[in-house]
Amino acid sequence: MSFTDLLTEEGLELLDSLPPYDSENVMTLSQRLRREGYDAGLVAEALTQSRLRDRAAGKFGPFAQRMVFTKDGLEQATRLSVGAFHAERFRAAGASHVIDFGCGIGADSMAFAALGLRSTAIDMDPDTAAAARLNLRPFPEAQVLNENGFDLDLAQLGADAIWIDPARRADGRRLKDPEDWSPPLSVANELASQFRAAGIKVAPGVDYSALPQDSLVEWISVDGDLVEAVIWLGSAAARPGRHALVINSDGSSHRWDSGIRDPRTPAVQVIPDALGLLVYEPDPAIIRSGSIASICERYNIAPIADGIAYLTGNELLDSPFIQGFTVVSVMPLEPKSIRKALEKLGVGRVEIKKRGTNVDPEVLRKKLKLDPKLPGEMTLIATPTITGKHRVILCERV
């Protein structure tokens, strides 16, 4: 029994009849379904798919329960909220027909079609293409080709834009070198140059030196989680540079321009300052896009130490790009002293953040031996300061 057998009428009816996924009840449910006459292989495929749908809820919300996934396809799939921004940029660039090259389970093509763009989704893996075909059934604007895109004459498809999502994993591990991706980043760039507008999804940690000079590169976070970077080219990159896009679950979004016009330019280092009344933690999209210097200039704040992305100042700031903390106390990295200070403050729960230090947050948490009955909450930031010494900053979220 294979994945494609699950996509039959019988298989999909079985899948849609399953209760919400519960790992503790999988064995009992499997046995019951087999007693009812379902093939054991089909039951296994359906339960695997049920588990993937449960995991996919974070990316696709309630839509996940009407979709199908492969394991690798789900891991690499674009979140639905992010795909909408991809589609909007193509639409703003004047595109009408996008080739989704290496479409995976079809997540981006769903977003393209939902905004009225025609999509031709291409994937060479039969199971992945089958998943994309089912996921795109509600969208007549989309078609799926189970082909090696390099074997096709893409010009014959009549598209004016291309979206490329290179495979960045092999044997379960992430591939750090962009030239090890499939297709390699250099090949993806060459392919993108054949279209009026193009986007290439890349790992957030991509080195600036690998970026095309004429591209606009956007790092995207969702609720503080850095999820991807995109290289935009052609009419989708009217002004080259580096941006940060911050998306929140409440539907709001905010974009920051780093002010850098050549995306290959190294991030500007900012002179640190002594710890003030507040500490600010930049959104990870701000950090990765090399926007610390422009954030510091805009808000009159500075790093608390060389190369450390915790910023400090004395004025309370309201910005979607930085999270503020009021400084309560600064202490040496000594668990016993920290514990006594927290007990005096009535703190029973802490979140622990760190940068530039080898402190293990969970080890430190155990050493603190906090009393959970105490009502207070506090944030501990373990970091070097301008003095070069490693300290713990006791603070409260603004």
Short mmCIF file of C-alpha atoms in Angstrom, two decimals:
data_model
loop_
_atom_site.label_atom_id
_atom_site.label_comp_id
_atom_site.label_asym_id
_atom_site.label_seq_id
_atom_site.Cartn_x
_atom_site.Cartn_y
_atom_site.Cartn_z
CA MET A 1 0.00 0.00 0.00
CA SER A 2 1.44 3.40 -1.04
CA PHE A 3 0.75 7.08 -0.51
CA THR A 4 -1.10 7.32 -3.82
CA ASP A 5 -3.47 4.54 -2.69
CA LEU A 6 -4.52 6.87 0.11
CA LEU A 7 -5.60 9.42 -2.49
CA THR A 8 -8.33 7.15 -3.83
CA GLU A 9 -11.97 7.76 -2.95
CA GLU A 10 -11.85 5.00 -0.31
CA GLY A 11 -8.60 6.27 1.17
CA LEU A 12 -9.70 9.89 1.43
CA GLU A 13 -13.05 8.91 2.95
CA LEU A 14 -11.18 6.90 5.58
CA LEU A 15 -8.80 9.77 6.26
CA ASP A 16 -11.57 12.34 6.62
CA SER A 17 -13.49 10.05 8.97
CA LEU A 18 -10.67 9.83 11.51
CA PRO A 19 -10.99 11.65 14.85
CA PRO A 20 -8.47 14.37 15.80
CA TYR A 21 -5.00 12.84 16.03
CA ASP A 22 -4.07 11.48 19.46
CA SER A 23 -0.78 9.60 19.75
CA GLU A 24 -2.01 7.67 22.78
CA ASN A 25 -4.98 6.23 20.88
CA VAL A 26 -3.26 5.38 17.58
CA MET A 27 -2.83 1.67 18.31
CA THR A 28 -6.40 1.22 19.52
CA LEU A 29 -7.78 3.11 16.51
CA SER A 30 -5.61 1.11 14.11
CA GLN A 31 -6.85 -2.18 15.52
CA ARG A 32 -10.48 -1.07 15.32
CA LEU A 33 -10.19 0.02 11.69
CA ARG A 34 -8.59 -3.28 10.69
CA ARG A 35 -11.38 -5.19 12.44
CA GLU A 36 -13.83 -3.14 10.38
CA GLY A 37 -12.21 -4.52 7.24
CA TYR A 38 -9.81 -1.81 6.15
CA ASP A 39 -6.51 -2.93 4.67
CA ALA A 40 -3.68 -2.68 7.23
CA GLY A 41 -1.49 -0.75 4.80
CA LEU A 42 -4.24 1.76 4.05
CA VAL A 43 -4.88 2.24 7.77
CA ALA A 44 -1.18 2.91 8.36
CA GLU A 45 -1.08 5.48 5.55
CA ALA A 46 -4.23 7.19 6.84
CA LEU A 47 -2.94 7.40 10.42
CA THR A 48 0.41 8.76 9.21
CA GLN A 49 -1.45 11.39 7.22
CA SER A 50 -3.60 12.23 10.25
CA ARG A 51 -0.43 12.84 12.26
CA LEU A 52 0.97 15.09 9.49
CA ARG A 53 -2.28 17.06 9.36
CA ASP A 54 -2.03 17.62 13.09
CA ARG A 55 1.54 18.89 12.74
CA ALA A 56 0.55 21.06 9.77
CA ALA A 57 -2.01 23.05 11.76
CA GLY A 58 0.69 25.51 12.80
CA LYS A 59 1.39 26.37 9.16
CA PHE A 60 -2.04 26.01 7.58
CA GLY A 61 -4.56 26.40 10.39
CA PRO A 62 -7.92 24.72 9.72
CA PHE A 63 -7.02 24.24 6.02
CA ALA A 64 -4.61 21.48 7.10
CA GLN A 65 -7.55 19.14 7.75
CA ARG A 66 -8.47 19.18 4.04
CA MET A 67 -4.93 18.82 2.73
CA VAL A 68 -2.49 15.94 2.32
CA PHE A 69 1.23 16.01 3.00
CA THR A 70 4.49 14.17 2.59
CA LYS A 71 6.89 14.38 5.53
CA ASP A 72 9.57 16.29 3.63
CA GLY A 73 6.96 18.38 1.85
CA LEU A 74 5.48 19.56 5.13
CA GLU A 75 8.88 20.45 6.59
CA GLN A 76 9.75 22.67 3.64
CA ALA A 77 6.25 24.00 2.91
CA THR A 78 5.64 27.73 3.18
CA ARG A 79 3.25 28.84 5.91
CA LEU A 80 -0.08 29.97 4.51
CA SER A 81 0.29 33.46 6.03
CA VAL A 82 3.73 33.86 4.43
CA GLY A 83 2.64 32.51 1.05
CA ALA A 84 0.09 35.33 0.83
CA PHE A 85 2.95 37.85 0.94
CA HIS A 86 4.80 35.97 -1.81
CA ALA A 87 1.68 36.11 -3.96
CA GLU A 88 1.10 39.80 -3.23
CA ARG A 89 4.63 40.71 -4.29
CA PHE A 90 4.22 38.87 -7.58
CA ARG A 91 0.90 40.59 -8.17
CA ALA A 92 2.42 44.00 -7.34
CA ALA A 93 5.22 43.21 -9.82
CA GLY A 94 2.62 42.83 -12.57
CA ALA A 95 2.85 39.04 -12.85
CA SER A 96 -0.16 37.02 -13.99
CA HIS A 97 1.21 33.48 -14.39
CA VAL A 98 3.78 32.01 -11.99
CA ILE A 99 5.73 28.79 -12.46
CA ASP A 100 6.10 27.09 -9.06
CA PHE A 101 9.39 25.26 -9.73
CA GLY A 102 9.79 22.45 -7.19
CA CYS A 103 6.30 23.08 -5.83
CA GLY A 104 6.37 20.50 -3.03
CA ILE A 105 2.87 19.98 -1.68
CA GLY A 106 1.65 23.12 -3.48
CA ALA A 107 1.52 25.58 -0.58
CA ASP A 108 2.78 28.59 -2.52
CA SER A 109 0.65 27.75 -5.55
CA MET A 110 -2.38 27.75 -3.24
CA ALA A 111 -1.49 31.30 -2.23
CA PHE A 112 -0.85 32.37 -5.84
CA ALA A 113 -4.19 30.99 -7.01
CA ALA A 114 -6.05 32.47 -4.05
CA LEU A 115 -4.92 35.94 -5.16
CA GLY A 116 -6.00 35.34 -8.74
CA LEU A 117 -2.65 34.38 -10.24
CA ARG A 118 -2.40 31.48 -12.63
CA SER A 119 0.04 28.85 -11.40
CA THR A 120 1.86 25.97 -13.05
CA ALA A 121 3.27 23.81 -10.27
CA ILE A 122 6.09 21.41 -11.12
CA ASP A 123 7.59 18.64 -9.01
CA MET A 124 9.49 15.54 -10.10
CA ASP A 125 8.55 13.38 -7.10
CA PRO A 126 5.35 11.41 -7.85
CA ASP A 127 4.00 11.41 -4.29
CA THR A 128 4.72 15.08 -3.79
CA ALA A 129 3.11 16.01 -7.10
CA ALA A 130 0.08 13.88 -6.21
CA ALA A 131 -0.25 15.74 -2.89
CA ALA A 132 0.01 19.09 -4.66
CA ARG A 133 -2.63 18.05 -7.20
CA LEU A 134 -5.11 17.19 -4.45
CA ASN A 135 -4.33 20.33 -2.44
CA LEU A 136 -4.87 22.49 -5.52
CA ARG A 137 -8.17 20.92 -6.58
CA PRO A 138 -10.18 23.94 -5.34
CA PHE A 139 -8.19 26.22 -7.67
CA PRO A 140 -8.86 25.84 -11.40
CA GLU A 141 -6.17 28.52 -11.96
CA ALA A 142 -3.52 25.96 -10.99
CA GLN A 143 -2.19 22.91 -12.78
CA VAL A 144 0.38 20.39 -11.53
CA LEU A 145 3.03 18.72 -13.68
CA ASN A 146 4.86 15.65 -12.37
CA GLU A 147 8.05 16.40 -14.29
CA ASN A 148 11.69 17.32 -13.89
CA GLY A 149 11.45 21.04 -14.54
CA PHE A 150 14.84 21.04 -16.27
CA ASP A 151 13.46 18.64 -18.89
CA LEU A 152 10.69 21.08 -19.82
CA ASP A 153 10.73 24.04 -22.18
CA LEU A 154 9.51 26.51 -19.58
CA ALA A 155 9.10 29.25 -22.17
CA GLN A 156 6.30 27.21 -23.76
CA LEU A 157 4.27 27.49 -20.56
CA GLY A 158 3.73 31.20 -21.18
CA ALA A 159 4.51 32.31 -17.63
CA ASP A 160 5.88 35.75 -16.80
CA ALA A 161 7.21 34.85 -13.33
CA ILE A 162 8.87 31.98 -11.51
CA TRP A 163 9.01 30.87 -7.88
CA ILE A 164 11.86 28.49 -6.96
CA ASP A 165 12.07 26.62 -3.68
CA PRO A 166 15.30 24.59 -3.72
CA ALA A 167 15.45 21.40 -1.64
CA ARG A 168 17.75 22.21 1.28
CA ARG A 169 17.82 18.83 3.01
CA ALA A 170 19.46 15.49 2.23
CA ASP A 171 19.26 12.34 4.33
CA GLY A 172 17.42 14.25 7.04
CA ARG A 173 20.05 16.96 7.48
CA ARG A 174 20.13 20.59 6.46
CA LEU A 175 22.53 21.54 3.69
CA LYS A 176 24.38 24.73 4.62
CA ASP A 177 26.19 25.31 1.31
CA PRO A 178 23.73 26.85 -1.22
CA GLU A 179 25.56 25.04 -4.01
CA ASP A 180 24.55 21.73 -2.42
CA TRP A 181 20.86 22.61 -2.70
CA SER A 182 18.70 21.19 -5.47
CA PRO A 183 18.85 23.14 -7.66
CA PRO A 184 22.05 24.90 -6.52
CA LEU A 185 21.55 28.59 -5.83
CA SER A 186 23.68 29.60 -8.83
CA VAL A 187 21.47 27.48 -11.10
CA ALA A 188 18.32 28.90 -9.51
CA ASN A 189 19.63 32.43 -10.14
CA GLU A 190 20.26 31.62 -13.79
CA LEU A 191 16.80 30.12 -14.16
CA ALA A 192 15.23 33.15 -12.48
CA SER A 193 16.96 35.51 -14.92
CA GLN A 194 14.80 34.09 -17.75
CA PHE A 195 11.63 35.63 -16.26
CA ARG A 196 10.40 39.17 -15.74
CA ALA A 197 9.80 38.56 -12.03
CA ALA A 198 11.24 35.86 -9.80
CA GLY A 199 11.50 34.75 -6.20
CA ILE A 200 13.86 32.17 -4.69
CA LYS A 201 13.16 30.85 -1.20
CA VAL A 202 16.40 30.34 0.72
CA ALA A 203 17.55 29.43 4.21
CA PRO A 204 17.52 32.39 6.65
CA GLY A 205 21.20 31.81 7.37
CA VAL A 206 22.27 32.32 3.74
CA ASP A 207 25.55 34.21 3.52
CA TYR A 208 25.29 37.73 2.14
CA SER A 209 28.13 37.00 -0.29
CA ALA A 210 25.93 34.43 -2.05
CA LEU A 211 23.20 36.98 -2.84
CA PRO A 212 22.81 38.53 -6.32
CA GLN A 213 23.82 42.19 -6.42
CA ASP A 214 20.58 43.28 -8.12
CA SER A 215 18.24 41.44 -5.72
CA LEU A 216 15.96 42.50 -2.91
CA VAL A 217 16.34 39.95 -0.12
CA GLU A 218 13.65 39.73 2.53
CA TRP A 219 13.95 37.89 5.85
CA ILE A 220 10.55 36.87 7.22
CA SER A 221 9.52 36.12 10.80
CA VAL A 222 6.16 34.92 12.11
CA ASP A 223 5.38 35.70 15.74
CA GLY A 224 9.08 36.08 16.48
CA ASP A 225 10.12 32.87 14.69
CA LEU A 226 12.47 33.42 11.73
CA VAL A 227 11.04 31.15 9.04
CA GLU A 228 12.72 31.98 5.72
CA ALA A 229 14.45 34.43 3.45
CA VAL A 230 13.47 35.21 -0.15
CA ILE A 231 15.64 36.52 -2.97
CA TRP A 232 13.44 38.72 -5.19
CA LEU A 233 14.61 39.53 -8.71
CA GLY A 234 13.45 41.44 -11.77
CA SER A 235 10.31 43.52 -11.38
CA ALA A 236 9.76 41.92 -7.96
CA ALA A 237 12.90 43.76 -6.78
CA ALA A 238 12.38 47.30 -8.00
CA ARG A 239 14.88 48.53 -5.41
CA PRO A 240 17.70 46.13 -4.43
CA GLY A 241 18.66 45.78 -0.79
CA ARG A 242 17.76 43.89 2.38
CA HIS A 243 14.41 43.98 4.18
CA ALA A 244 12.85 42.43 7.26
CA LEU A 245 9.19 41.42 7.20
CA VAL A 246 7.56 40.83 10.58
CA ILE A 247 4.22 38.96 10.49
CA ASN A 248 2.01 38.49 13.53
CA SER A 249 -0.76 35.99 14.17
CA ASP A 250 -3.21 38.85 14.75
CA GLY A 251 -2.97 39.61 11.02
CA SER A 252 -0.68 42.64 11.32
CA SER A 253 2.59 42.90 9.42
CA HIS A 254 5.46 45.37 9.32
CA ARG A 255 8.34 45.80 6.88
CA TRP A 256 11.74 47.35 7.65
CA ASP A 257 14.23 48.58 5.06
CA SER A 258 17.83 48.16 6.27
CA GLY A 259 18.92 51.07 4.09
CA ILE A 260 21.52 48.90 2.38
CA ARG A 261 21.32 48.91 -1.43
CA ASP A 262 23.76 46.10 -2.24
CA PRO A 263 22.51 42.95 -0.44
CA ARG A 264 26.04 41.56 -0.39
CA THR A 265 27.24 44.37 1.91
CA PRO A 266 28.32 43.15 5.38
CA ALA A 267 26.25 44.32 8.33
CA VAL A 268 27.45 47.61 9.86
CA GLN A 269 28.81 47.22 13.39
CA VAL A 270 27.50 49.71 15.96
CA ILE A 271 29.56 51.05 18.88
CA PRO A 272 28.12 49.63 22.13
CA ASP A 273 26.92 51.67 25.08
CA ALA A 274 26.58 51.15 28.82
CA LEU A 275 23.45 49.39 29.98
CA GLY A 276 20.56 51.82 30.39
CA LEU A 277 17.11 51.56 31.94
CA LEU A 278 15.80 49.26 29.23
CA VAL A 279 17.01 46.35 27.12
CA TYR A 280 15.59 45.75 23.65
CA GLU A 281 15.62 42.45 21.78
CA PRO A 282 15.32 42.90 18.00
CA ASP A 283 13.10 40.60 15.97
CA PRO A 284 15.26 37.86 14.38
CA ALA A 285 14.35 39.14 10.90
CA ILE A 286 15.90 42.48 11.87
CA ILE A 287 19.06 40.75 13.06
CA ARG A 288 19.50 38.51 10.02
CA SER A 289 18.77 41.27 7.53
CA GLY A 290 21.65 43.28 8.96
CA SER A 291 19.32 46.04 10.15
CA ILE A 292 20.74 46.58 13.65
CA ALA A 293 22.58 49.75 12.61
CA SER A 294 19.49 51.34 11.07
CA ILE A 295 17.32 50.31 14.05
CA CYS A 296 19.83 51.86 16.47
CA GLU A 297 19.96 55.08 14.45
CA ARG A 298 16.17 55.31 14.18
CA TYR A 299 15.48 54.74 17.89
CA ASN A 300 18.67 56.18 19.44
CA ILE A 301 19.70 52.90 21.09
CA ALA A 302 22.91 50.86 21.00
CA PRO A 303 24.19 47.30 21.56
CA ILE A 304 25.13 46.42 25.13
CA ALA A 305 28.38 44.84 23.90
CA ASP A 306 30.35 44.35 20.67
CA GLY A 307 28.58 41.97 18.33
CA ILE A 308 25.68 41.33 20.75
CA ALA A 309 22.14 41.86 19.43
CA TYR A 310 20.71 43.09 22.71
CA LEU A 311 20.21 46.84 22.55
CA THR A 312 19.85 49.38 25.33
CA GLY A 313 18.48 52.85 25.94
CA ASN A 314 16.67 54.98 28.49
CA GLU A 315 13.42 55.77 26.66
CA LEU A 316 10.40 53.49 26.45
CA LEU A 317 9.88 52.61 22.78
CA ASP A 318 6.86 51.13 21.04
CA SER A 319 7.94 49.29 17.91
CA PRO A 320 6.94 46.01 16.23
CA PHE A 321 10.60 45.37 15.46
CA ILE A 322 11.97 45.29 19.04
CA GLN A 323 10.73 43.81 22.31
CA GLY A 324 11.41 45.93 25.38
CA PHE A 325 12.43 44.86 28.90
CA THR A 326 12.74 47.08 31.96
CA VAL A 327 16.00 46.44 33.81
CA VAL A 328 15.47 45.51 37.47
CA SER A 329 18.95 44.37 38.43
CA VAL A 330 22.29 43.26 36.97
CA MET A 331 24.16 40.40 38.62
CA PRO A 332 27.15 38.11 38.09
CA LEU A 333 26.41 34.71 36.58
CA GLU A 334 26.19 33.02 39.99
CA PRO A 335 23.07 30.82 40.42
CA LYS A 336 23.00 31.07 44.21
CA SER A 337 23.01 34.89 44.20
CA ILE A 338 20.45 35.01 41.41
CA ARG A 339 18.18 32.61 43.30
CA LYS A 340 18.28 34.74 46.44
CA ALA A 341 17.46 37.88 44.46
CA LEU A 342 14.52 36.20 42.74
CA GLU A 343 13.16 34.83 46.02
CA LYS A 344 13.33 38.32 47.52
CA LEU A 345 11.37 39.64 44.55
CA GLY A 346 8.77 36.85 44.91
CA VAL A 347 9.60 35.32 41.51
CA GLY A 348 8.63 31.70 40.91
CA ARG A 349 8.87 31.54 37.10
CA VAL A 350 11.48 32.85 34.68
CA GLU A 351 12.18 32.86 30.99
CA ILE A 352 15.89 32.68 30.23
CA LYS A 353 17.47 34.30 27.19
CA LYS A 354 21.11 34.37 26.23
CA ARG A 355 23.57 35.62 23.65
CA GLY A 356 27.36 35.52 23.56
CA THR A 357 27.65 33.16 26.52
CA ASN A 358 27.83 29.39 26.93
CA VAL A 359 25.18 29.31 29.66
CA ASP A 360 22.73 26.43 29.22
CA PRO A 361 19.31 27.92 30.09
CA GLU A 362 17.84 24.64 31.34
CA VAL A 363 20.87 23.87 33.50
CA LEU A 364 20.68 27.37 34.98
CA ARG A 365 16.93 26.97 35.57
CA LYS A 366 17.52 23.77 37.58
CA LYS A 367 20.24 25.42 39.64
CA LEU A 368 17.92 28.29 40.54
CA LYS A 369 15.50 25.88 42.28
CA LEU A 370 12.66 28.39 42.12
CA ASP A 371 9.51 27.93 44.14
CA PRO A 372 6.64 27.72 41.58
CA LYS A 373 4.20 28.84 44.29
CA LEU A 374 5.68 32.32 44.20
CA PRO A 375 3.51 34.51 41.94
CA GLY A 376 6.13 36.66 40.23
CA GLU A 377 7.53 36.23 36.70
CA MET A 378 10.72 37.67 35.31
CA THR A 379 13.06 37.45 32.31
CA LEU A 380 16.75 36.65 32.79
CA ILE A 381 19.13 37.73 30.03
CA ALA A 382 22.57 36.14 30.16
CA THR A 383 25.02 38.16 28.08
CA PRO A 384 28.32 40.02 28.01
CA THR A 385 28.06 43.76 28.64
CA ILE A 386 30.20 46.68 27.51
CA THR A 387 32.66 45.85 30.30
CA GLY A 388 33.32 42.48 28.67
CA LYS A 389 32.10 40.65 31.75
CA HIS A 390 29.29 38.11 31.52
CA ARG A 391 26.25 39.15 33.50
CA VAL A 392 22.62 38.21 34.09
CA ILE A 393 20.14 41.04 33.63
CA LEU A 394 16.97 40.61 35.69
CA CYS A 395 14.18 42.36 33.83
CA GLU A 396 10.47 42.53 33.14
CA ARG A 397 8.73 42.62 29.77
CA VAL A 398 7.39 46.03 28.85
#
